[in-house]
Amino acid sequence: MENKTILLVEDEENISNVIKAYLIKEGFNVITAENGLKALELFNNEKIHLIILDLMLPKLSGEKVCTTIRATSDIPIIMLTAKVDEDDKIEGLSIGADDYVTKPFSPRELVSRVIALLRRSYRESSPLAEKLIFNDGDLEINMNKMIVKKRGKILPITPNEFKLLASLLTNPGQVFSRDQLIEMSFGYDYNGYNRTIDTYVKNIRLKIENNPKKPQYIITVYGAGYKFGGM
Ligand code: CA
């Protein structure tokens, strides 16, 4: 679980400090927020793998934070609440939380839930899996839903860009020529020049690569074509 960063959103300082200490002991990086607005700001600016989110927060409630994040991301979220009513539990899950812990709770229990949820969410992926995850969640590709995410956020990828990416992913590491990629992605009756593949690649790189000039996912093989290098 090393290198995983947890965003801990909790306005009660004592509780926050205790949870943080337990998480750090388990090897996690921990970023804390004491209100809902700060939580959203950190979520947008930091690379975060899981959120522990208190329900009752100043400035913006945990529910609002959760629904706002869920509009663009399926990052794992564990809700904390003082409410013990079963209806609240159901509501917490229906707004998109993955798990739910009722106060008072044992920090040990919370940490084991965190570890379990991270394991479920960031499973090792194989090329045949429906959901492919690369570099610890940096890039996520859902083959069935045709969704590509960068650090948990959905990218505006076009259908043709997705088809090209999916073709490369049929065999990561294998070099495909431009003609092969056109056939695999768009079919034989495609009416473009094979160099249009380069334009698609350029656009995809702008979206998925950390540095499009030094791509790590779509690699150019000079004189041959392209390969997917994210494995
Ligand atoms: Ca609170």
PDB file of C-alpha atoms and ligand atoms in Angstrom:
ATOM      1  CA  MET A   1       0.000   0.000   0.000  1.00  0.00           C
ATOM      2  CA  GLU A   2       3.033   2.251  -0.137  1.00  0.00           C
ATOM      3  CA  ASN A   3       2.819   5.372  -2.294  1.00  0.00           C
ATOM      4  CA  LYS A   4      -0.940   5.579  -1.915  1.00  0.00           C
ATOM      5  CA  THR A   5      -2.202   8.987  -0.885  1.00  0.00           C
ATOM      6  CA  ILE A   6      -5.308   9.362   1.263  1.00  0.00           C
ATOM      7  CA  LEU A   7      -7.272  12.595   1.481  1.00  0.00           C
ATOM      8  CA  LEU A   8      -8.695  12.766   4.998  1.00  0.00           C
ATOM      9  CA  VAL A   9     -11.565  15.228   5.347  1.00  0.00           C
ATOM     10  CA  GLU A  10     -12.546  15.742   8.972  1.00  0.00           C
ATOM     11  CA  ASP A  11     -13.178  18.959  10.894  1.00  0.00           C
ATOM     12  CA  GLU A  12     -12.663  17.456  14.360  1.00  0.00           C
ATOM     13  CA  GLU A  13      -8.948  17.871  14.909  1.00  0.00           C
ATOM     14  CA  ASN A  14      -8.576  15.098  17.491  1.00  0.00           C
ATOM     15  CA  ILE A  15     -10.236  12.516  15.275  1.00  0.00           C
ATOM     16  CA  SER A  16      -8.290  13.701  12.247  1.00  0.00           C
ATOM     17  CA  ASN A  17      -4.968  13.434  14.084  1.00  0.00           C
ATOM     18  CA  VAL A  18      -5.678   9.925  15.322  1.00  0.00           C
ATOM     19  CA  ILE A  19      -6.746   8.622  11.904  1.00  0.00           C
ATOM     20  CA  LYS A  20      -3.791  10.311  10.273  1.00  0.00           C
ATOM     21  CA  ALA A  21      -1.345   8.699  12.702  1.00  0.00           C
ATOM     22  CA  TYR A  22      -2.772   5.232  12.023  1.00  0.00           C
ATOM     23  CA  LEU A  23      -2.658   5.723   8.256  1.00  0.00           C
ATOM     24  CA  ILE A  24       0.928   6.975   8.330  1.00  0.00           C
ATOM     25  CA  LYS A  25       1.895   3.975  10.452  1.00  0.00           C
ATOM     26  CA  GLU A  26       0.529   1.779   7.638  1.00  0.00           C
ATOM     27  CA  GLY A  27       2.744   3.582   5.136  1.00  0.00           C
ATOM     28  CA  PHE A  28       0.179   5.866   3.514  1.00  0.00           C
ATOM     29  CA  ASN A  29       0.723   9.473   2.555  1.00  0.00           C
ATOM     30  CA  VAL A  30      -1.993  11.577   4.165  1.00  0.00           C
ATOM     31  CA  ILE A  31      -3.342  14.957   3.125  1.00  0.00           C
ATOM     32  CA  THR A  32      -5.894  16.538   5.436  1.00  0.00           C
ATOM     33  CA  ALA A  33      -8.726  18.998   4.902  1.00  0.00           C
ATOM     34  CA  GLU A  34     -10.850  20.486   7.672  1.00  0.00           C
ATOM     35  CA  ASN A  35     -13.757  21.591   5.490  1.00  0.00           C
ATOM     36  CA  GLY A  36     -15.579  20.633   2.304  1.00  0.00           C
ATOM     37  CA  LEU A  37     -14.246  23.415   0.073  1.00  0.00           C
ATOM     38  CA  LYS A  38     -10.666  22.639   0.991  1.00  0.00           C
ATOM     39  CA  ALA A  39     -11.375  18.973   0.249  1.00  0.00           C
ATOM     40  CA  LEU A  40     -12.489  19.767  -3.302  1.00  0.00           C
ATOM     41  CA  GLU A  41      -9.512  22.050  -3.838  1.00  0.00           C
ATOM     42  CA  LEU A  42      -7.077  19.329  -2.744  1.00  0.00           C
ATOM     43  CA  PHE A  43      -8.895  16.681  -4.780  1.00  0.00           C
ATOM     44  CA  ASN A  44      -8.473  18.831  -7.897  1.00  0.00           C
ATOM     45  CA  ASN A  45      -4.816  19.612  -7.315  1.00  0.00           C
ATOM     46  CA  GLU A  46      -3.267  16.528  -5.749  1.00  0.00           C
ATOM     47  CA  LYS A  47      -2.863  12.943  -6.845  1.00  0.00           C
ATOM     48  CA  ILE A  48      -5.162  11.115  -4.447  1.00  0.00           C
ATOM     49  CA  HIS A  49      -6.077   7.413  -4.345  1.00  0.00           C
ATOM     50  CA  LEU A  50      -8.812   7.327  -1.721  1.00  0.00           C
ATOM     51  CA  ILE A  51     -10.895   9.797   0.277  1.00  0.00           C
ATOM     52  CA  ILE A  52     -12.065   9.439   3.868  1.00  0.00           C
ATOM     53  CA  LEU A  53     -14.918  11.891   4.080  1.00  0.00           C
ATOM     54  CA  ASP A  54     -16.742  13.067   7.168  1.00  0.00           C
ATOM     55  CA  LEU A  55     -20.447  13.729   6.587  1.00  0.00           C
ATOM     56  CA  MET A  56     -20.863  16.806   8.795  1.00  0.00           C
ATOM     57  CA  LEU A  57     -18.387  19.446   7.656  1.00  0.00           C
ATOM     58  CA  PRO A  58     -18.185  23.240   7.674  1.00  0.00           C
ATOM     59  CA  LYS A  59     -18.536  25.267   4.440  1.00  0.00           C
ATOM     60  CA  LEU A  60     -19.615  22.341   2.271  1.00  0.00           C
ATOM     61  CA  SER A  61     -21.156  19.135   3.612  1.00  0.00           C
ATOM     62  CA  GLY A  62     -19.665  15.703   3.053  1.00  0.00           C
ATOM     63  CA  GLU A  63     -22.688  14.797   0.932  1.00  0.00           C
ATOM     64  CA  LYS A  64     -22.060  17.771  -1.380  1.00  0.00           C
ATOM     65  CA  VAL A  65     -18.365  16.988  -1.592  1.00  0.00           C
ATOM     66  CA  CYS A  66     -19.186  13.388  -2.459  1.00  0.00           C
ATOM     67  CA  THR A  67     -21.725  14.193  -5.189  1.00  0.00           C
ATOM     68  CA  THR A  68     -19.433  16.863  -6.667  1.00  0.00           C
ATOM     69  CA  ILE A  69     -16.509  14.454  -6.889  1.00  0.00           C
ATOM     70  CA  ARG A  70     -18.725  11.659  -8.211  1.00  0.00           C
ATOM     71  CA  ALA A  71     -19.745  13.838 -11.167  1.00  0.00           C
ATOM     72  CA  THR A  72     -16.270  13.382 -12.614  1.00  0.00           C
ATOM     73  CA  SER A  73     -14.533  10.606 -10.719  1.00  0.00           C
ATOM     74  CA  ASP A  74     -15.041   7.160  -9.241  1.00  0.00           C
ATOM     75  CA  ILE A  75     -12.189   7.503  -6.751  1.00  0.00           C
ATOM     76  CA  PRO A  76     -12.849   5.268  -3.717  1.00  0.00           C
ATOM     77  CA  ILE A  77     -14.636   7.141  -0.932  1.00  0.00           C
ATOM     78  CA  ILE A  78     -15.272   6.033   2.655  1.00  0.00           C
ATOM     79  CA  MET A  79     -17.837   8.141   4.496  1.00  0.00           C
ATOM     80  CA  LEU A  80     -17.572   8.856   8.212  1.00  0.00           C
ATOM     81  CA  THR A  81     -20.651   9.783  10.140  1.00  0.00           C
ATOM     82  CA  ALA A  82     -21.945  10.193  13.641  1.00  0.00           C
ATOM     83  CA  LYS A  83     -25.398   9.204  12.476  1.00  0.00           C
ATOM     84  CA  VAL A  84     -26.256   5.629  13.242  1.00  0.00           C
ATOM     85  CA  ASP A  85     -29.638   5.406  11.557  1.00  0.00           C
ATOM     86  CA  GLU A  86     -29.844   2.779   8.827  1.00  0.00           C
ATOM     87  CA  ASP A  87     -31.483   5.275   6.430  1.00  0.00           C
ATOM     88  CA  ASP A  88     -28.458   7.549   6.668  1.00  0.00           C
ATOM     89  CA  LYS A  89     -26.251   4.624   5.841  1.00  0.00           C
ATOM     90  CA  ILE A  90     -28.257   3.922   2.726  1.00  0.00           C
ATOM     91  CA  GLU A  91     -28.209   7.592   1.740  1.00  0.00           C
ATOM     92  CA  GLY A  92     -24.437   7.733   2.164  1.00  0.00           C
ATOM     93  CA  LEU A  93     -24.007   4.842  -0.209  1.00  0.00           C
ATOM     94  CA  SER A  94     -26.559   6.132  -2.708  1.00  0.00           C
ATOM     95  CA  ILE A  95     -24.692   9.417  -3.183  1.00  0.00           C
ATOM     96  CA  GLY A  96     -21.706   7.395  -4.267  1.00  0.00           C
ATOM     97  CA  ALA A  97     -19.637   6.417  -1.245  1.00  0.00           C
ATOM     98  CA  ASP A  98     -18.032   2.984  -1.544  1.00  0.00           C
ATOM     99  CA  ASP A  99     -18.035   2.240   2.152  1.00  0.00           C
ATOM    100  CA  TYR A 100     -19.371   3.666   5.361  1.00  0.00           C
ATOM    101  CA  VAL A 101     -18.012   3.871   8.903  1.00  0.00           C
ATOM    102  CA  THR A 102     -20.115   5.048  11.836  1.00  0.00           C
ATOM    103  CA  LYS A 103     -18.606   7.064  14.682  1.00  0.00           C
ATOM    104  CA  PRO A 104     -17.382   6.134  17.163  1.00  0.00           C
ATOM    105  CA  PHE A 105     -15.188   3.658  15.293  1.00  0.00           C
ATOM    106  CA  SER A 106     -11.865   2.012  15.953  1.00  0.00           C
ATOM    107  CA  PRO A 107      -9.063   3.544  13.872  1.00  0.00           C
ATOM    108  CA  ARG A 108      -7.781   0.018  13.262  1.00  0.00           C
ATOM    109  CA  GLU A 109     -11.125  -0.942  11.738  1.00  0.00           C
ATOM    110  CA  LEU A 110     -11.092   2.142   9.522  1.00  0.00           C
ATOM    111  CA  VAL A 111      -7.567   1.417   8.315  1.00  0.00           C
ATOM    112  CA  SER A 112      -8.482  -2.171   7.428  1.00  0.00           C
ATOM    113  CA  ARG A 113     -11.473  -0.849   5.439  1.00  0.00           C
ATOM    114  CA  VAL A 114      -9.137   1.564   3.650  1.00  0.00           C
ATOM    115  CA  ILE A 115      -6.769  -1.247   2.713  1.00  0.00           C
ATOM    116  CA  ALA A 116      -9.622  -3.500   1.544  1.00  0.00           C
ATOM    117  CA  LEU A 117     -11.165  -0.761  -0.584  1.00  0.00           C
ATOM    118  CA  LEU A 118      -7.822   0.160  -2.154  1.00  0.00           C
ATOM    119  CA  ARG A 119      -7.247  -3.504  -3.042  1.00  0.00           C
ATOM    120  CA  ARG A 120     -10.676  -3.705  -4.673  1.00  0.00           C
ATOM    121  CA  SER A 121     -10.210  -0.435  -6.537  1.00  0.00           C
ATOM    122  CA  TYR A 122      -6.633  -0.756  -7.779  1.00  0.00           C
ATOM    123  CA  ARG A 123      -6.396  -4.381  -8.707  1.00  0.00           C
ATOM    124  CA  GLU A 124      -3.634  -5.461 -11.034  1.00  0.00           C
ATOM    125  CA  SER A 125      -5.017  -5.485 -14.540  1.00  0.00           C
ATOM    126  CA  SER A 126      -4.523  -7.813 -17.469  1.00  0.00           C
ATOM    127  CA  PRO A 127      -5.106  -6.891 -21.146  1.00  0.00           C
ATOM    128  CA  LEU A 128      -8.318  -8.913 -21.134  1.00  0.00           C
ATOM    129  CA  ALA A 129      -9.828  -7.132 -18.172  1.00  0.00           C
ATOM    130  CA  GLU A 130     -12.690  -4.753 -18.773  1.00  0.00           C
ATOM    131  CA  LYS A 131     -10.990  -2.075 -16.701  1.00  0.00           C
ATOM    132  CA  LEU A 132      -7.294  -1.476 -17.317  1.00  0.00           C
ATOM    133  CA  ILE A 133      -5.326   0.464 -14.731  1.00  0.00           C
ATOM    134  CA  PHE A 134      -1.819   1.735 -15.308  1.00  0.00           C
ATOM    135  CA  ASN A 135       0.767   3.297 -13.019  1.00  0.00           C
ATOM    136  CA  ASP A 136      -1.183   3.039  -9.810  1.00  0.00           C
ATOM    137  CA  GLY A 137      -4.336   4.619 -11.207  1.00  0.00           C
ATOM    138  CA  ASP A 138      -2.607   7.364 -13.219  1.00  0.00           C
ATOM    139  CA  LEU A 139      -4.395   6.074 -16.318  1.00  0.00           C
ATOM    140  CA  GLU A 140      -7.560   4.000 -16.297  1.00  0.00           C
ATOM    141  CA  ILE A 141      -9.328   2.646 -19.337  1.00  0.00           C
ATOM    142  CA  ASN A 142     -12.766   1.070 -19.180  1.00  0.00           C
ATOM    143  CA  MET A 143     -13.047  -0.977 -22.368  1.00  0.00           C
ATOM    144  CA  ASN A 144     -16.793  -1.652 -22.168  1.00  0.00           C
ATOM    145  CA  LYS A 145     -17.868   1.843 -21.250  1.00  0.00           C
ATOM    146  CA  MET A 146     -15.271   3.489 -23.516  1.00  0.00           C
ATOM    147  CA  ILE A 147     -14.163   5.743 -20.680  1.00  0.00           C
ATOM    148  CA  VAL A 148     -10.591   6.923 -20.155  1.00  0.00           C
ATOM    149  CA  LYS A 149      -9.574   8.501 -16.876  1.00  0.00           C
ATOM    150  CA  LYS A 150      -6.469  10.368 -15.865  1.00  0.00           C
ATOM    151  CA  ARG A 151      -5.872  10.317 -12.085  1.00  0.00           C
ATOM    152  CA  GLY A 152      -9.514   9.422 -11.598  1.00  0.00           C
ATOM    153  CA  LYS A 153     -10.894  12.165 -13.825  1.00  0.00           C
ATOM    154  CA  ILE A 154     -12.791  11.371 -17.006  1.00  0.00           C
ATOM    155  CA  LEU A 155     -11.051  12.598 -20.165  1.00  0.00           C
ATOM    156  CA  PRO A 156     -12.948  14.038 -23.146  1.00  0.00           C
ATOM    157  CA  ILE A 157     -11.783  11.342 -25.550  1.00  0.00           C
ATOM    158  CA  THR A 158     -13.470  11.003 -28.959  1.00  0.00           C
ATOM    159  CA  PRO A 159     -14.808   7.653 -30.255  1.00  0.00           C
ATOM    160  CA  ASN A 160     -12.050   7.459 -32.911  1.00  0.00           C
ATOM    161  CA  GLU A 161      -9.349   8.236 -30.371  1.00  0.00           C
ATOM    162  CA  PHE A 162     -10.765   5.520 -28.138  1.00  0.00           C
ATOM    163  CA  LYS A 163     -10.823   2.982 -30.996  1.00  0.00           C
ATOM    164  CA  LEU A 164      -7.182   3.684 -31.755  1.00  0.00           C
ATOM    165  CA  LEU A 165      -6.205   3.375 -28.103  1.00  0.00           C
ATOM    166  CA  ALA A 166      -8.169   0.122 -27.818  1.00  0.00           C
ATOM    167  CA  SER A 167      -6.360  -1.265 -30.882  1.00  0.00           C
ATOM    168  CA  LEU A 168      -2.973  -0.577 -29.314  1.00  0.00           C
ATOM    169  CA  LEU A 169      -4.194  -2.200 -26.098  1.00  0.00           C
ATOM    170  CA  THR A 170      -5.110  -5.483 -27.804  1.00  0.00           C
ATOM    171  CA  ASN A 171      -1.437  -6.339 -27.412  1.00  0.00           C
ATOM    172  CA  PRO A 172       0.542  -3.939 -25.229  1.00  0.00           C
ATOM    173  CA  GLY A 173       4.184  -3.810 -26.202  1.00  0.00           C
ATOM    174  CA  GLN A 174       3.568  -5.008 -29.765  1.00  0.00           C
ATOM    175  CA  VAL A 175       4.427  -2.547 -32.553  1.00  0.00           C
ATOM    176  CA  PHE A 176       1.574  -1.809 -34.946  1.00  0.00           C
ATOM    177  CA  SER A 177       2.044  -0.095 -38.314  1.00  0.00           C
ATOM    178  CA  ARG A 178      -0.169   2.848 -39.232  1.00  0.00           C
ATOM    179  CA  ASP A 179      -1.993   0.692 -41.807  1.00  0.00           C
ATOM    180  CA  GLN A 180      -2.633  -1.996 -39.216  1.00  0.00           C
ATOM    181  CA  LEU A 181      -3.951   0.565 -36.768  1.00  0.00           C
ATOM    182  CA  ILE A 182      -6.321   2.001 -39.381  1.00  0.00           C
ATOM    183  CA  GLU A 183      -7.671  -1.451 -40.218  1.00  0.00           C
ATOM    184  CA  MET A 184      -8.071  -2.442 -36.588  1.00  0.00           C
ATOM    185  CA  SER A 185      -9.571   0.850 -35.471  1.00  0.00           C
ATOM    186  CA  PHE A 186     -11.666   2.106 -38.357  1.00  0.00           C
ATOM    187  CA  GLY A 187     -11.983  -0.796 -40.813  1.00  0.00           C
ATOM    188  CA  TYR A 188     -10.823  -1.280 -44.384  1.00  0.00           C
ATOM    189  CA  ASP A 189     -13.194   1.272 -45.852  1.00  0.00           C
ATOM    190  CA  TYR A 190     -11.654   4.128 -43.881  1.00  0.00           C
ATOM    191  CA  ASN A 191     -11.217   7.154 -46.097  1.00  0.00           C
ATOM    192  CA  GLY A 192      -8.148   8.819 -44.638  1.00  0.00           C
ATOM    193  CA  TYR A 193      -4.425   8.848 -45.157  1.00  0.00           C
ATOM    194  CA  ASN A 194      -2.440   6.632 -42.856  1.00  0.00           C
ATOM    195  CA  ARG A 195      -0.687   9.731 -41.487  1.00  0.00           C
ATOM    196  CA  THR A 196      -3.976  10.794 -39.899  1.00  0.00           C
ATOM    197  CA  ILE A 197      -3.093   8.163 -37.292  1.00  0.00           C
ATOM    198  CA  ASP A 198      -0.316  10.549 -36.217  1.00  0.00           C
ATOM    199  CA  THR A 199      -2.865  13.300 -35.585  1.00  0.00           C
ATOM    200  CA  TYR A 200      -4.973  10.980 -33.463  1.00  0.00           C
ATOM    201  CA  VAL A 201      -1.908   9.873 -31.526  1.00  0.00           C
ATOM    202  CA  LYS A 202      -0.892  13.474 -30.952  1.00  0.00           C
ATOM    203  CA  ASN A 203      -4.354  14.316 -29.593  1.00  0.00           C
ATOM    204  CA  ILE A 204      -4.529  11.246 -27.368  1.00  0.00           C
ATOM    205  CA  ARG A 205      -1.087  12.017 -25.971  1.00  0.00           C
ATOM    206  CA  LEU A 206      -2.160  15.522 -25.016  1.00  0.00           C
ATOM    207  CA  LYS A 207      -4.891  13.941 -22.922  1.00  0.00           C
ATOM    208  CA  ILE A 208      -3.309  10.866 -21.360  1.00  0.00           C
ATOM    209  CA  GLU A 209       0.399  11.605 -21.087  1.00  0.00           C
ATOM    210  CA  ASN A 210       2.011  13.454 -18.209  1.00  0.00           C
ATOM    211  CA  ASN A 211       4.462  14.891 -20.720  1.00  0.00           C
ATOM    212  CA  PRO A 212       3.223  14.512 -24.335  1.00  0.00           C
ATOM    213  CA  LYS A 213       6.760  15.203 -25.570  1.00  0.00           C
ATOM    214  CA  LYS A 214       8.088  12.251 -23.594  1.00  0.00           C
ATOM    215  CA  PRO A 215       5.177   9.814 -23.878  1.00  0.00           C
ATOM    216  CA  GLN A 216       5.071   6.769 -21.633  1.00  0.00           C
ATOM    217  CA  TYR A 217       1.842   5.230 -22.941  1.00  0.00           C
ATOM    218  CA  ILE A 218       1.819   5.596 -26.719  1.00  0.00           C
ATOM    219  CA  ILE A 219       5.377   5.068 -27.883  1.00  0.00           C
ATOM    220  CA  THR A 220       6.597   5.946 -31.375  1.00  0.00           C
ATOM    221  CA  VAL A 221       8.701   3.225 -32.975  1.00  0.00           C
ATOM    222  CA  TYR A 222      10.547   5.037 -35.745  1.00  0.00           C
ATOM    223  CA  GLY A 223      10.076   3.548 -39.185  1.00  0.00           C
ATOM    224  CA  ALA A 224       7.511   1.065 -37.889  1.00  0.00           C
ATOM    225  CA  GLY A 225       4.551   2.601 -36.101  1.00  0.00           C
ATOM    226  CA  TYR A 226       3.342   2.747 -32.537  1.00  0.00           C
ATOM    227  CA  LYS A 227       3.075   0.563 -29.478  1.00  0.00           C
ATOM    228  CA  PHE A 228       1.418   0.834 -26.117  1.00  0.00           C
ATOM    229  CA  GLY A 229       4.078   1.095 -23.449  1.00  0.00           C
ATOM    230  CA  GLY A 230       2.120   1.421 -20.259  1.00  0.00           C
ATOM    231  CA  MET A 231       2.470  -2.140 -18.981  1.00  0.00           C
TER     232      MET A 231
HETATM  233 CA    CA B   1     -17.677  16.613  11.460  1.00  0.00          CA
END
